[in-house]
Amino acid sequence: MTVSFRPGAAADDGVEHPSLVPAQLLADLGAAPERGPDTSTSTGRRRRVRRSVRDWVVDVTAFVASVLLGLVLVGVALSQPVPPPDGLLIADVVLGSVGCAALWLRRRWPVGVAVGLSLLASFSDMVAIACLFSLFAVAVHRRWPTVTAVTAVSLASFAVYIVVRPDPELPAWVFAVLGVVCTAAAVAWGMFVRARRQLVLSLRERAVRAESEQQLRVEQARHTERTRIAREMHDVLAHRLSLLSMHAGALEFRPDAPAAEVAQAAGIVRSSARQALEDLREVIGVLRHGGDGGGDPGTRPQPTLADVPALVEESRRAGVRVRVRYRVPELATVPSGAGRSAYRVLQEGLTNVRKHAPGTVASVLVEGGPGAGLVVELRNPTPAGGEIVPALPGGGTGLVGLLERVSLSGGHLEHGWTPDGEFRLRAELPWPGSA
C-alpha cells in the first residue's frame, strides 16, 4: 500500500488516491474533516477522485466474488429437500444483484451501504457475501463506535434470517455461530487494515515533520553563523577602520602639516591597515575552525582582558585620552569567555568615543574577582558644545551585538546617559569562584 500524505493538506492534491486513505482516518490525525474521499475545488464544487488501478482490481474482485458466491448460496438453497418458493428466489436474485452492485459505492458511503445490505441479508442468500465486504469497508473507514453499531445491525438481520429461512439440515445454533464467526472475521480484518494505514500515515507525518524541523534547524544554524560572522567582523574591524578614517582625515584636512607629522600619520595608517588585514584573517580562521584560533597555526588567540592595556595604549596613540583603573587580582586570571567579552565591550566603547565624542576623556574601570563577577565600565562626557559629533559613519549595530554577546556569556549590559551628562557603557560578566 502506497500512501502520499502531507500534513494539513487533505483537501488538496497532498493526498494521492484518497480512496486508499479514508477521510475519517485523516481526521483522526488532524489532517482532514470527517467526510468522504471526494475533495472540493476552490469554487466549492465537489471533485470526484479517480480510482487507481489498485482500486479497480479490488472493486472488481469484490463484486465478482460477491456475485459468484451469492449464486452458490442460492444454488445450495435450491438443492434443499424443500426449496424456497419461486417468488422468494426471484426476489433473492434480483435484490442480491442490486446489493452486489452497491459495493461500488462502499468507499463513499460505507455505513449506508452496510446497513442496506444487512437489511437485505435478513431474507436474501445472494447478498450475504456482499454484506461481509461492506462490513469490512465500515471497519476500515470508520471509528469503532460506528463499526459496533453497524455490526449489531448486521447480527440482528442475521437473526431474522435464521427465523425467516431456517435450514432444515443445520441446527439453528450452529448456523448462528457460523454467521457470528464470519461477521467477526470481516470486522476484525477491516480494523487491522485501518490500524495499519493509521500507523503508516502517522509514520509519514512524523517523517515530514522531522524533515521540516531539520530544515528549520539548518536555517537557524545559517542565521546564527551569519550573525556570528557579522558580530566578529564588526568587533574586529570597526576599531581598526575608525583609526584609519581618523588619521586619513587628518592628512586630508592638514595638507600643510610638517613632513614629520605627515610621515607619522602615514605610518599609523599603514600599520593600522596591516593590522586590520591580520585581524580579518584571524577572525576568518577562528570562524572556520569554530574555536579561539588555536586550531590553525596561522591565527592568533582571540583577545582577552589581558590585552586591554594594549588596546588602551593603541587608543591613546590615536589621540583618545583614556584613564584606566584596574581593581582585579590579575588580568590573566580572568576566565577566557568573560575576558573576551570584556575586551569587546571596551573596544566598542573606545571606538564609539573616538567616532562620536572626540576630544573627551574616557574613564575605564575594570574590577571584580572570583565569585564576585567581573565589571567593566566606560564613561565619557558630552563633547564640547553639548552635542554628539557624528564624526564617522556607523551602522548602529555595535551595541546590539554587544548586548547579544554579553547575554550569551551569562552577563548583563547597560548603556545610556547618566544624570550628570555622561554616557556610560557597563557590562557585568560572570566570574566563577574557585572550586
JSON list of C-alpha atoms in Angstrom, two decimals, residues 155-382:
[
{"chain": "A", "resi": 155, "resn": "LEU", "atom": "CA", "xyz": [-26.15, -9.57, 13.51]},
{"chain": "A", "resi": 156, "resn": "ALA", "atom": "CA", "xyz": [-29.76, -8.63, 14.18]},
{"chain": "A", "resi": 157, "resn": "SER", "atom": "CA", "xyz": [-30.56, -9.05, 10.48]},
{"chain": "A", "resi": 158, "resn": "PHE", "atom": "CA", "xyz": [-28.85, -12.45, 10.53]},
{"chain": "A", "resi": 159, "resn": "ALA", "atom": "CA", "xyz": [-31.00, -13.48, 13.48]},
{"chain": "A", "resi": 160, "resn": "VAL", "atom": "CA", "xyz": [-34.08, -12.51, 11.48]},
{"chain": "A", "resi": 161, "resn": "TYR", "atom": "CA", "xyz": [-32.76, -14.62, 8.57]},
{"chain": "A", "resi": 162, "resn": "ILE", "atom": "CA", "xyz": [-32.46, -17.68, 10.83]},
{"chain": "A", "resi": 163, "resn": "VAL", "atom": "CA", "xyz": [-36.10, -17.26, 11.82]},
{"chain": "A", "resi": 164, "resn": "VAL", "atom": "CA", "xyz": [-37.42, -16.47, 8.33]},
{"chain": "A", "resi": 165, "resn": "ARG", "atom": "CA", "xyz": [-35.39, -19.05, 6.39]},
{"chain": "A", "resi": 166, "resn": "PRO", "atom": "CA", "xyz": [-34.28, -21.84, 8.75]},
{"chain": "A", "resi": 167, "resn": "ASP", "atom": "CA", "xyz": [-32.01, -24.57, 7.42]},
{"chain": "A", "resi": 168, "resn": "PRO", "atom": "CA", "xyz": [-33.65, -27.98, 7.91]},
{"chain": "A", "resi": 169, "resn": "GLU", "atom": "CA", "xyz": [-30.31, -29.83, 7.83]},
{"chain": "A", "resi": 170, "resn": "LEU", "atom": "CA", "xyz": [-28.32, -27.47, 10.10]},
{"chain": "A", "resi": 171, "resn": "PRO", "atom": "CA", "xyz": [-29.17, -26.67, 13.74]},
{"chain": "A", "resi": 172, "resn": "ALA", "atom": "CA", "xyz": [-30.00, -23.04, 14.38]},
{"chain": "A", "resi": 173, "resn": "TRP", "atom": "CA", "xyz": [-27.24, -22.56, 16.95]},
{"chain": "A", "resi": 174, "resn": "VAL", "atom": "CA", "xyz": [-24.58, -23.91, 14.55]},
{"chain": "A", "resi": 175, "resn": "PHE", "atom": "CA", "xyz": [-25.87, -21.57, 11.84]},
{"chain": "A", "resi": 176, "resn": "ALA", "atom": "CA", "xyz": [-25.77, -18.67, 14.33]},
{"chain": "A", "resi": 177, "resn": "VAL", "atom": "CA", "xyz": [-22.19, -19.42, 15.39]},
{"chain": "A", "resi": 178, "resn": "LEU", "atom": "CA", "xyz": [-21.10, -19.64, 11.76]},
{"chain": "A", "resi": 179, "resn": "GLY", "atom": "CA", "xyz": [-22.67, -16.25, 11.00]},
{"chain": "A", "resi": 180, "resn": "VAL", "atom": "CA", "xyz": [-21.10, -14.61, 14.05]},
{"chain": "A", "resi": 181, "resn": "VAL", "atom": "CA", "xyz": [-17.67, -16.01, 13.17]},
{"chain": "A", "resi": 182, "resn": "CYS", "atom": "CA", "xyz": [-17.86, -14.77, 9.57]},
{"chain": "A", "resi": 183, "resn": "THR", "atom": "CA", "xyz": [-19.05, -11.33, 10.69]},
{"chain": "A", "resi": 184, "resn": "ALA", "atom": "CA", "xyz": [-16.36, -11.04, 13.36]},
{"chain": "A", "resi": 185, "resn": "ALA", "atom": "CA", "xyz": [-13.67, -12.11, 10.88]},
{"chain": "A", "resi": 186, "resn": "ALA", "atom": "CA", "xyz": [-14.70, -9.44, 8.35]},
{"chain": "A", "resi": 187, "resn": "VAL", "atom": "CA", "xyz": [-14.82, -6.70, 11.01]},
{"chain": "A", "resi": 188, "resn": "ALA", "atom": "CA", "xyz": [-11.54, -7.76, 12.63]},
{"chain": "A", "resi": 189, "resn": "TRP", "atom": "CA", "xyz": [-9.73, -7.82, 9.30]},
{"chain": "A", "resi": 190, "resn": "GLY", "atom": "CA", "xyz": [-11.05, -4.37, 8.45]},
{"chain": "A", "resi": 191, "resn": "MET", "atom": "CA", "xyz": [-9.92, -2.95, 11.80]},
{"chain": "A", "resi": 192, "resn": "PHE", "atom": "CA", "xyz": [-6.48, -4.47, 11.26]},
{"chain": "A", "resi": 193, "resn": "VAL", "atom": "CA", "xyz": [-6.20, -2.78, 7.86]},
{"chain": "A", "resi": 194, "resn": "ARG", "atom": "CA", "xyz": [-7.33, 0.52, 9.41]},
{"chain": "A", "resi": 195, "resn": "ALA", "atom": "CA", "xyz": [-4.74, 0.26, 12.18]},
{"chain": "A", "resi": 196, "resn": "ARG", "atom": "CA", "xyz": [-2.02, -0.49, 9.64]},
{"chain": "A", "resi": 197, "resn": "ARG", "atom": "CA", "xyz": [-2.97, 2.51, 7.50]},
{"chain": "A", "resi": 198, "resn": "GLN", "atom": "CA", "xyz": [-3.11, 4.69, 10.57]},
{"chain": "A", "resi": 199, "resn": "LEU", "atom": "CA", "xyz": [0.39, 3.58, 11.51]},
{"chain": "A", "resi": 200, "resn": "VAL", "atom": "CA", "xyz": [1.69, 4.28, 8.00]},
{"chain": "A", "resi": 201, "resn": "LEU", "atom": "CA", "xyz": [0.15, 7.75, 7.99]},
{"chain": "A", "resi": 202, "resn": "SER", "atom": "CA", "xyz": [1.46, 8.60, 11.44]},
{"chain": "A", "resi": 203, "resn": "LEU", "atom": "CA", "xyz": [4.96, 7.50, 10.48]},
{"chain": "A", "resi": 204, "resn": "ARG", "atom": "CA", "xyz": [4.79, 9.50, 7.27]},
{"chain": "A", "resi": 205, "resn": "GLU", "atom": "CA", "xyz": [3.54, 12.54, 9.17]},
{"chain": "A", "resi": 206, "resn": "ARG", "atom": "CA", "xyz": [6.38, 12.13, 11.64]},
{"chain": "A", "resi": 207, "resn": "ALA", "atom": "CA", "xyz": [8.88, 11.87, 8.78]},
{"chain": "A", "resi": 208, "resn": "VAL", "atom": "CA", "xyz": [7.51, 15.01, 7.13]},
{"chain": "A", "resi": 209, "resn": "ARG", "atom": "CA", "xyz": [7.59, 16.86, 10.45]},
{"chain": "A", "resi": 210, "resn": "ALA", "atom": "CA", "xyz": [11.14, 15.70, 11.12]},
{"chain": "A", "resi": 211, "resn": "GLU", "atom": "CA", "xyz": [12.22, 16.88, 7.68]},
{"chain": "A", "resi": 212, "resn": "SER", "atom": "CA", "xyz": [10.60, 20.27, 8.27]},
{"chain": "A", "resi": 213, "resn": "GLU", "atom": "CA", "xyz": [12.26, 20.58, 11.67]},
{"chain": "A", "resi": 214, "resn": "GLN", "atom": "CA", "xyz": [15.60, 19.65, 10.13]},
{"chain": "A", "resi": 215, "resn": "GLN", "atom": "CA", "xyz": [15.20, 22.39, 7.53]},
{"chain": "A", "resi": 216, "resn": "LEU", "atom": "CA", "xyz": [14.35, 24.87, 10.29]},
{"chain": "A", "resi": 217, "resn": "ARG", "atom": "CA", "xyz": [17.43, 23.80, 12.24]},
{"chain": "A", "resi": 218, "resn": "VAL", "atom": "CA", "xyz": [19.60, 24.26, 9.15]},
{"chain": "A", "resi": 219, "resn": "GLU", "atom": "CA", "xyz": [18.16, 27.72, 8.53]},
{"chain": "A", "resi": 220, "resn": "GLN", "atom": "CA", "xyz": [18.64, 28.63, 12.18]},
{"chain": "A", "resi": 221, "resn": "ALA", "atom": "CA", "xyz": [22.23, 27.42, 12.06]},
{"chain": "A", "resi": 222, "resn": "ARG", "atom": "CA", "xyz": [22.87, 29.51, 8.94]},
{"chain": "A", "resi": 223, "resn": "HIS", "atom": "CA", "xyz": [21.31, 32.57, 10.55]},
{"chain": "A", "resi": 224, "resn": "THR", "atom": "CA", "xyz": [23.33, 32.06, 13.72]},
{"chain": "A", "resi": 225, "resn": "GLU", "atom": "CA", "xyz": [26.53, 31.68, 11.73]},
{"chain": "A", "resi": 226, "resn": "ARG", "atom": "CA", "xyz": [25.83, 34.82, 9.70]},
{"chain": "A", "resi": 227, "resn": "THR", "atom": "CA", "xyz": [25.12, 36.73, 12.90]},
{"chain": "A", "resi": 228, "resn": "ARG", "atom": "CA", "xyz": [28.30, 35.42, 14.48]},
{"chain": "A", "resi": 229, "resn": "ILE", "atom": "CA", "xyz": [30.40, 36.39, 11.47]},
{"chain": "A", "resi": 230, "resn": "ALA", "atom": "CA", "xyz": [28.84, 39.85, 11.34]},
{"chain": "A", "resi": 231, "resn": "ARG", "atom": "CA", "xyz": [29.47, 40.40, 15.04]},
{"chain": "A", "resi": 232, "resn": "GLU", "atom": "CA", "xyz": [33.08, 39.29, 14.86]},
{"chain": "A", "resi": 233, "resn": "MET", "atom": "CA", "xyz": [33.71, 41.41, 11.77]},
{"chain": "A", "resi": 234, "resn": "HIS", "atom": "CA", "xyz": [32.24, 44.44, 13.46]},
{"chain": "A", "resi": 235, "resn": "ASP", "atom": "CA", "xyz": [34.12, 43.91, 16.71]},
{"chain": "A", "resi": 236, "resn": "VAL", "atom": "CA", "xyz": [37.46, 43.46, 14.98]},
{"chain": "A", "resi": 237, "resn": "LEU", "atom": "CA", "xyz": [37.29, 45.85, 12.04]},
{"chain": "A", "resi": 238, "resn": "ALA", "atom": "CA", "xyz": [35.33, 48.78, 13.47]},
{"chain": "A", "resi": 239, "resn": "HIS", "atom": "CA", "xyz": [38.18, 49.66, 15.80]},
{"chain": "A", "resi": 240, "resn": "ARG", "atom": "CA", "xyz": [40.86, 49.47, 13.12]},
{"chain": "A", "resi": 241, "resn": "LEU", "atom": "CA", "xyz": [38.86, 51.23, 10.43]},
{"chain": "A", "resi": 242, "resn": "SER", "atom": "CA", "xyz": [37.97, 54.09, 12.75]},
{"chain": "A", "resi": 243, "resn": "LEU", "atom": "CA", "xyz": [41.70, 54.64, 13.32]},
{"chain": "A", "resi": 244, "resn": "LEU", "atom": "CA", "xyz": [42.29, 54.59, 9.57]},
{"chain": "A", "resi": 245, "resn": "SER", "atom": "CA", "xyz": [39.49, 57.07, 8.96]},
{"chain": "A", "resi": 246, "resn": "MET", "atom": "CA", "xyz": [40.63, 59.47, 11.65]},
{"chain": "A", "resi": 247, "resn": "HIS", "atom": "CA", "xyz": [44.28, 59.61, 10.56]},
{"chain": "A", "resi": 248, "resn": "ALA", "atom": "CA", "xyz": [43.38, 59.72, 6.86]},
{"chain": "A", "resi": 249, "resn": "GLY", "atom": "CA", "xyz": [41.05, 62.61, 7.64]},
{"chain": "A", "resi": 250, "resn": "ALA", "atom": "CA", "xyz": [43.84, 64.42, 9.46]},
{"chain": "A", "resi": 251, "resn": "LEU", "atom": "CA", "xyz": [46.06, 64.09, 6.40]},
{"chain": "A", "resi": 252, "resn": "GLU", "atom": "CA", "xyz": [43.28, 65.43, 4.19]},
{"chain": "A", "resi": 253, "resn": "PHE", "atom": "CA", "xyz": [42.47, 68.47, 6.30]},
{"chain": "A", "resi": 254, "resn": "ARG", "atom": "CA", "xyz": [46.10, 69.37, 7.07]},
{"chain": "A", "resi": 255, "resn": "PRO", "atom": "CA", "xyz": [47.93, 69.20, 3.76]},
{"chain": "A", "resi": 256, "resn": "ASP", "atom": "CA", "xyz": [50.43, 71.79, 5.02]},
{"chain": "A", "resi": 257, "resn": "ALA", "atom": "CA", "xyz": [51.39, 69.77, 8.10]},
{"chain": "A", "resi": 258, "resn": "PRO", "atom": "CA", "xyz": [55.10, 69.25, 8.75]},
{"chain": "A", "resi": 259, "resn": "ALA", "atom": "CA", "xyz": [56.67, 66.38, 6.92]},
{"chain": "A", "resi": 260, "resn": "ALA", "atom": "CA", "xyz": [57.37, 64.60, 10.20]},
{"chain": "A", "resi": 261, "resn": "GLU", "atom": "CA", "xyz": [53.70, 64.64, 11.19]},
{"chain": "A", "resi": 262, "resn": "VAL", "atom": "CA", "xyz": [52.62, 63.51, 7.74]},
{"chain": "A", "resi": 263, "resn": "ALA", "atom": "CA", "xyz": [55.09, 60.65, 7.85]},
{"chain": "A", "resi": 264, "resn": "GLN", "atom": "CA", "xyz": [53.95, 59.68, 11.34]},
{"chain": "A", "resi": 265, "resn": "ALA", "atom": "CA", "xyz": [50.27, 59.74, 10.34]},
{"chain": "A", "resi": 266, "resn": "ALA", "atom": "CA", "xyz": [51.00, 57.78, 7.17]},
{"chain": "A", "resi": 267, "resn": "GLY", "atom": "CA", "xyz": [52.89, 55.22, 9.22]},
{"chain": "A", "resi": 268, "resn": "ILE", "atom": "CA", "xyz": [49.94, 54.84, 11.57]},
{"chain": "A", "resi": 269, "resn": "VAL", "atom": "CA", "xyz": [47.59, 54.43, 8.61]},
{"chain": "A", "resi": 270, "resn": "ARG", "atom": "CA", "xyz": [49.85, 51.80, 7.09]},
{"chain": "A", "resi": 271, "resn": "SER", "atom": "CA", "xyz": [50.27, 49.86, 10.35]},
{"chain": "A", "resi": 272, "resn": "SER", "atom": "CA", "xyz": [46.55, 50.07, 11.12]},
{"chain": "A", "resi": 273, "resn": "ALA", "atom": "CA", "xyz": [45.67, 48.78, 7.65]},
{"chain": "A", "resi": 274, "resn": "ARG", "atom": "CA", "xyz": [48.10, 45.90, 8.03]},
{"chain": "A", "resi": 275, "resn": "GLN", "atom": "CA", "xyz": [46.75, 45.13, 11.48]},
{"chain": "A", "resi": 276, "resn": "ALA", "atom": "CA", "xyz": [43.18, 45.24, 10.14]},
{"chain": "A", "resi": 277, "resn": "LEU", "atom": "CA", "xyz": [44.08, 42.68, 7.47]},
{"chain": "A", "resi": 278, "resn": "GLU", "atom": "CA", "xyz": [45.71, 40.44, 10.07]},
{"chain": "A", "resi": 279, "resn": "ASP", "atom": "CA", "xyz": [42.70, 40.73, 12.36]},
{"chain": "A", "resi": 280, "resn": "LEU", "atom": "CA", "xyz": [40.38, 39.90, 9.47]},
{"chain": "A", "resi": 281, "resn": "ARG", "atom": "CA", "xyz": [42.46, 36.86, 8.61]},
{"chain": "A", "resi": 282, "resn": "GLU", "atom": "CA", "xyz": [42.38, 35.74, 12.23]},
{"chain": "A", "resi": 283, "resn": "VAL", "atom": "CA", "xyz": [38.62, 36.14, 12.52]},
{"chain": "A", "resi": 284, "resn": "ILE", "atom": "CA", "xyz": [38.04, 34.14, 9.34]},
{"chain": "A", "resi": 285, "resn": "GLY", "atom": "CA", "xyz": [40.34, 31.41, 10.64]},
{"chain": "A", "resi": 286, "resn": "VAL", "atom": "CA", "xyz": [38.63, 31.31, 14.02]},
{"chain": "A", "resi": 287, "resn": "LEU", "atom": "CA", "xyz": [35.17, 31.17, 12.46]},
{"chain": "A", "resi": 288, "resn": "ARG", "atom": "CA", "xyz": [36.28, 28.48, 10.03]},
{"chain": "A", "resi": 289, "resn": "HIS", "atom": "CA", "xyz": [37.61, 26.25, 12.80]},
{"chain": "A", "resi": 290, "resn": "GLY", "atom": "CA", "xyz": [34.94, 27.12, 15.36]},
{"chain": "A", "resi": 291, "resn": "GLY", "atom": "CA", "xyz": [37.43, 27.82, 18.11]},
{"chain": "A", "resi": 292, "resn": "ASP", "atom": "CA", "xyz": [39.53, 30.58, 19.56]},
{"chain": "A", "resi": 293, "resn": "GLY", "atom": "CA", "xyz": [42.20, 30.44, 16.95]},
{"chain": "A", "resi": 294, "resn": "GLY", "atom": "CA", "xyz": [44.20, 27.58, 18.38]},
{"chain": "A", "resi": 295, "resn": "GLY", "atom": "CA", "xyz": [43.17, 25.18, 15.60]},
{"chain": "A", "resi": 296, "resn": "ASP", "atom": "CA", "xyz": [45.18, 26.96, 12.90]},
{"chain": "A", "resi": 297, "resn": "PRO", "atom": "CA", "xyz": [48.81, 27.97, 13.27]},
{"chain": "A", "resi": 298, "resn": "GLY", "atom": "CA", "xyz": [48.10, 30.94, 11.00]},
{"chain": "A", "resi": 299, "resn": "THR", "atom": "CA", "xyz": [45.76, 32.52, 13.50]},
{"chain": "A", "resi": 300, "resn": "ARG", "atom": "CA", "xyz": [46.24, 34.05, 16.93]},
{"chain": "A", "resi": 301, "resn": "PRO", "atom": "CA", "xyz": [44.05, 33.57, 20.00]},
{"chain": "A", "resi": 302, "resn": "GLN", "atom": "CA", "xyz": [41.17, 35.98, 20.37]},
{"chain": "A", "resi": 303, "resn": "PRO", "atom": "CA", "xyz": [41.96, 38.92, 22.68]},
{"chain": "A", "resi": 304, "resn": "THR", "atom": "CA", "xyz": [41.04, 38.67, 26.35]},
{"chain": "A", "resi": 305, "resn": "LEU", "atom": "CA", "xyz": [41.16, 41.00, 29.33]},
{"chain": "A", "resi": 306, "resn": "ALA", "atom": "CA", "xyz": [44.95, 40.71, 29.44]},
{"chain": "A", "resi": 307, "resn": "ASP", "atom": "CA", "xyz": [45.04, 42.56, 26.10]},
{"chain": "A", "resi": 308, "resn": "VAL", "atom": "CA", "xyz": [43.15, 45.59, 27.44]},
{"chain": "A", "resi": 309, "resn": "PRO", "atom": "CA", "xyz": [46.34, 47.58, 28.27]},
{"chain": "A", "resi": 310, "resn": "ALA", "atom": "CA", "xyz": [47.48, 47.24, 24.64]},
{"chain": "A", "resi": 311, "resn": "LEU", "atom": "CA", "xyz": [44.03, 48.35, 23.47]},
{"chain": "A", "resi": 312, "resn": "VAL", "atom": "CA", "xyz": [44.16, 51.40, 25.72]},
{"chain": "A", "resi": 313, "resn": "GLU", "atom": "CA", "xyz": [47.66, 52.30, 24.57]},
{"chain": "A", "resi": 314, "resn": "GLU", "atom": "CA", "xyz": [46.60, 51.99, 20.94]},
{"chain": "A", "resi": 315, "resn": "SER", "atom": "CA", "xyz": [43.67, 54.34, 21.57]},
{"chain": "A", "resi": 316, "resn": "ARG", "atom": "CA", "xyz": [45.97, 56.83, 23.26]},
{"chain": "A", "resi": 317, "resn": "ARG", "atom": "CA", "xyz": [48.28, 56.82, 20.26]},
{"chain": "A", "resi": 318, "resn": "ALA", "atom": "CA", "xyz": [45.22, 57.61, 18.15]},
{"chain": "A", "resi": 319, "resn": "GLY", "atom": "CA", "xyz": [44.58, 60.72, 20.21]},
{"chain": "A", "resi": 320, "resn": "VAL", "atom": "CA", "xyz": [41.96, 59.45, 22.67]},
{"chain": "A", "resi": 321, "resn": "ARG", "atom": "CA", "xyz": [42.55, 60.42, 26.28]},
{"chain": "A", "resi": 322, "resn": "VAL", "atom": "CA", "xyz": [41.90, 57.40, 28.47]},
{"chain": "A", "resi": 323, "resn": "ARG", "atom": "CA", "xyz": [42.05, 56.95, 32.24]},
{"chain": "A", "resi": 324, "resn": "VAL", "atom": "CA", "xyz": [42.08, 53.35, 33.43]},
{"chain": "A", "resi": 325, "resn": "ARG", "atom": "CA", "xyz": [41.57, 51.84, 36.87]},
{"chain": "A", "resi": 326, "resn": "TYR", "atom": "CA", "xyz": [42.17, 48.13, 37.44]},
{"chain": "A", "resi": 327, "resn": "ARG", "atom": "CA", "xyz": [40.66, 46.52, 40.51]},
{"chain": "A", "resi": 328, "resn": "VAL", "atom": "CA", "xyz": [41.20, 42.87, 39.71]},
{"chain": "A", "resi": 329, "resn": "PRO", "atom": "CA", "xyz": [43.69, 40.44, 41.25]},
{"chain": "A", "resi": 330, "resn": "GLU", "atom": "CA", "xyz": [45.37, 39.65, 37.92]},
{"chain": "A", "resi": 331, "resn": "LEU", "atom": "CA", "xyz": [44.12, 40.29, 34.40]},
{"chain": "A", "resi": 332, "resn": "ALA", "atom": "CA", "xyz": [45.38, 36.95, 33.13]},
{"chain": "A", "resi": 333, "resn": "THR", "atom": "CA", "xyz": [43.34, 35.02, 35.73]},
{"chain": "A", "resi": 334, "resn": "VAL", "atom": "CA", "xyz": [40.00, 36.15, 34.30]},
{"chain": "A", "resi": 335, "resn": "PRO", "atom": "CA", "xyz": [38.14, 33.32, 32.50]},
{"chain": "A", "resi": 336, "resn": "SER", "atom": "CA", "xyz": [38.69, 33.47, 28.76]},
{"chain": "A", "resi": 337, "resn": "GLY", "atom": "CA", "xyz": [34.99, 33.81, 27.89]},
{"chain": "A", "resi": 338, "resn": "ALA", "atom": "CA", "xyz": [34.38, 36.69, 30.29]},
{"chain": "A", "resi": 339, "resn": "GLY", "atom": "CA", "xyz": [37.70, 38.30, 29.38]},
{"chain": "A", "resi": 340, "resn": "ARG", "atom": "CA", "xyz": [36.96, 38.14, 25.67]},
{"chain": "A", "resi": 341, "resn": "SER", "atom": "CA", "xyz": [33.53, 39.72, 26.17]},
{"chain": "A", "resi": 342, "resn": "ALA", "atom": "CA", "xyz": [35.01, 42.41, 28.42]},
{"chain": "A", "resi": 343, "resn": "TYR", "atom": "CA", "xyz": [37.65, 43.22, 25.81]},
{"chain": "A", "resi": 344, "resn": "ARG", "atom": "CA", "xyz": [34.99, 43.58, 23.09]},
{"chain": "A", "resi": 345, "resn": "VAL", "atom": "CA", "xyz": [32.92, 45.86, 25.33]},
{"chain": "A", "resi": 346, "resn": "LEU", "atom": "CA", "xyz": [35.86, 48.18, 25.94]},
{"chain": "A", "resi": 347, "resn": "GLN", "atom": "CA", "xyz": [36.92, 48.02, 22.30]},
{"chain": "A", "resi": 348, "resn": "GLU", "atom": "CA", "xyz": [33.44, 49.06, 21.15]},
{"chain": "A", "resi": 349, "resn": "GLY", "atom": "CA", "xyz": [33.26, 51.76, 23.80]},
{"chain": "A", "resi": 350, "resn": "LEU", "atom": "CA", "xyz": [36.61, 53.32, 22.86]},
{"chain": "A", "resi": 351, "resn": "THR", "atom": "CA", "xyz": [35.69, 53.12, 19.18]},
{"chain": "A", "resi": 352, "resn": "ASN", "atom": "CA", "xyz": [32.45, 54.99, 19.87]},
{"chain": "A", "resi": 353, "resn": "VAL", "atom": "CA", "xyz": [34.31, 57.63, 21.87]},
{"chain": "A", "resi": 354, "resn": "ARG", "atom": "CA", "xyz": [36.71, 58.14, 19.01]},
{"chain": "A", "resi": 355, "resn": "LYS", "atom": "CA", "xyz": [33.87, 58.32, 16.45]},
{"chain": "A", "resi": 356, "resn": "HIS", "atom": "CA", "xyz": [31.20, 60.29, 18.30]},
{"chain": "A", "resi": 357, "resn": "ALA", "atom": "CA", "xyz": [32.89, 62.12, 21.18]},
{"chain": "A", "resi": 358, "resn": "PRO", "atom": "CA", "xyz": [36.39, 63.16, 20.06]},
{"chain": "A", "resi": 359, "resn": "GLY", "atom": "CA", "xyz": [38.33, 65.30, 22.45]},
{"chain": "A", "resi": 360, "resn": "THR", "atom": "CA", "xyz": [36.67, 63.93, 25.59]},
{"chain": "A", "resi": 361, "resn": "VAL", "atom": "CA", "xyz": [38.29, 61.88, 28.34]},
{"chain": "A", "resi": 362, "resn": "ALA", "atom": "CA", "xyz": [37.20, 58.24, 28.53]},
{"chain": "A", "resi": 363, "resn": "SER", "atom": "CA", "xyz": [37.25, 56.71, 32.01]},
{"chain": "A", "resi": 364, "resn": "VAL", "atom": "CA", "xyz": [37.64, 52.93, 32.11]},
{"chain": "A", "resi": 365, "resn": "LEU", "atom": "CA", "xyz": [37.01, 50.80, 35.19]},
{"chain": "A", "resi": 366, "resn": "VAL", "atom": "CA", "xyz": [37.80, 47.09, 35.40]},
{"chain": "A", "resi": 367, "resn": "GLU", "atom": "CA", "xyz": [37.00, 45.44, 38.72]},
{"chain": "A", "resi": 368, "resn": "GLY", "atom": "CA", "xyz": [35.91, 42.12, 40.14]},
{"chain": "A", "resi": 369, "resn": "GLY", "atom": "CA", "xyz": [37.18, 38.82, 41.38]},
{"chain": "A", "resi": 370, "resn": "PRO", "atom": "CA", "xyz": [36.42, 35.10, 41.55]},
{"chain": "A", "resi": 371, "resn": "GLY", "atom": "CA", "xyz": [32.87, 34.59, 42.78]},
{"chain": "A", "resi": 372, "resn": "ALA", "atom": "CA", "xyz": [32.10, 38.32, 42.69]},
{"chain": "A", "resi": 373, "resn": "GLY", "atom": "CA", "xyz": [31.87, 38.67, 38.92]},
{"chain": "A", "resi": 374, "resn": "LEU", "atom": "CA", "xyz": [33.67, 40.95, 36.50]},
{"chain": "A", "resi": 375, "resn": "VAL", "atom": "CA", "xyz": [32.55, 44.53, 35.84]},
{"chain": "A", "resi": 376, "resn": "VAL", "atom": "CA", "xyz": [33.87, 46.69, 33.02]},
{"chain": "A", "resi": 377, "resn": "GLU", "atom": "CA", "xyz": [32.66, 50.25, 32.69]},
{"chain": "A", "resi": 378, "resn": "LEU", "atom": "CA", "xyz": [33.47, 53.08, 30.32]},
{"chain": "A", "resi": 379, "resn": "ARG", "atom": "CA", "xyz": [32.28, 56.66, 30.80]},
{"chain": "A", "resi": 380, "resn": "ASN", "atom": "CA", "xyz": [32.78, 59.72, 28.66]},
{"chain": "A", "resi": 381, "resn": "PRO", "atom": "CA", "xyz": [31.26, 63.22, 28.97]},
{"chain": "A", "resi": 382, "resn": "THR", "atom": "CA", "xyz": [29.32, 65.06, 26.31]}
]
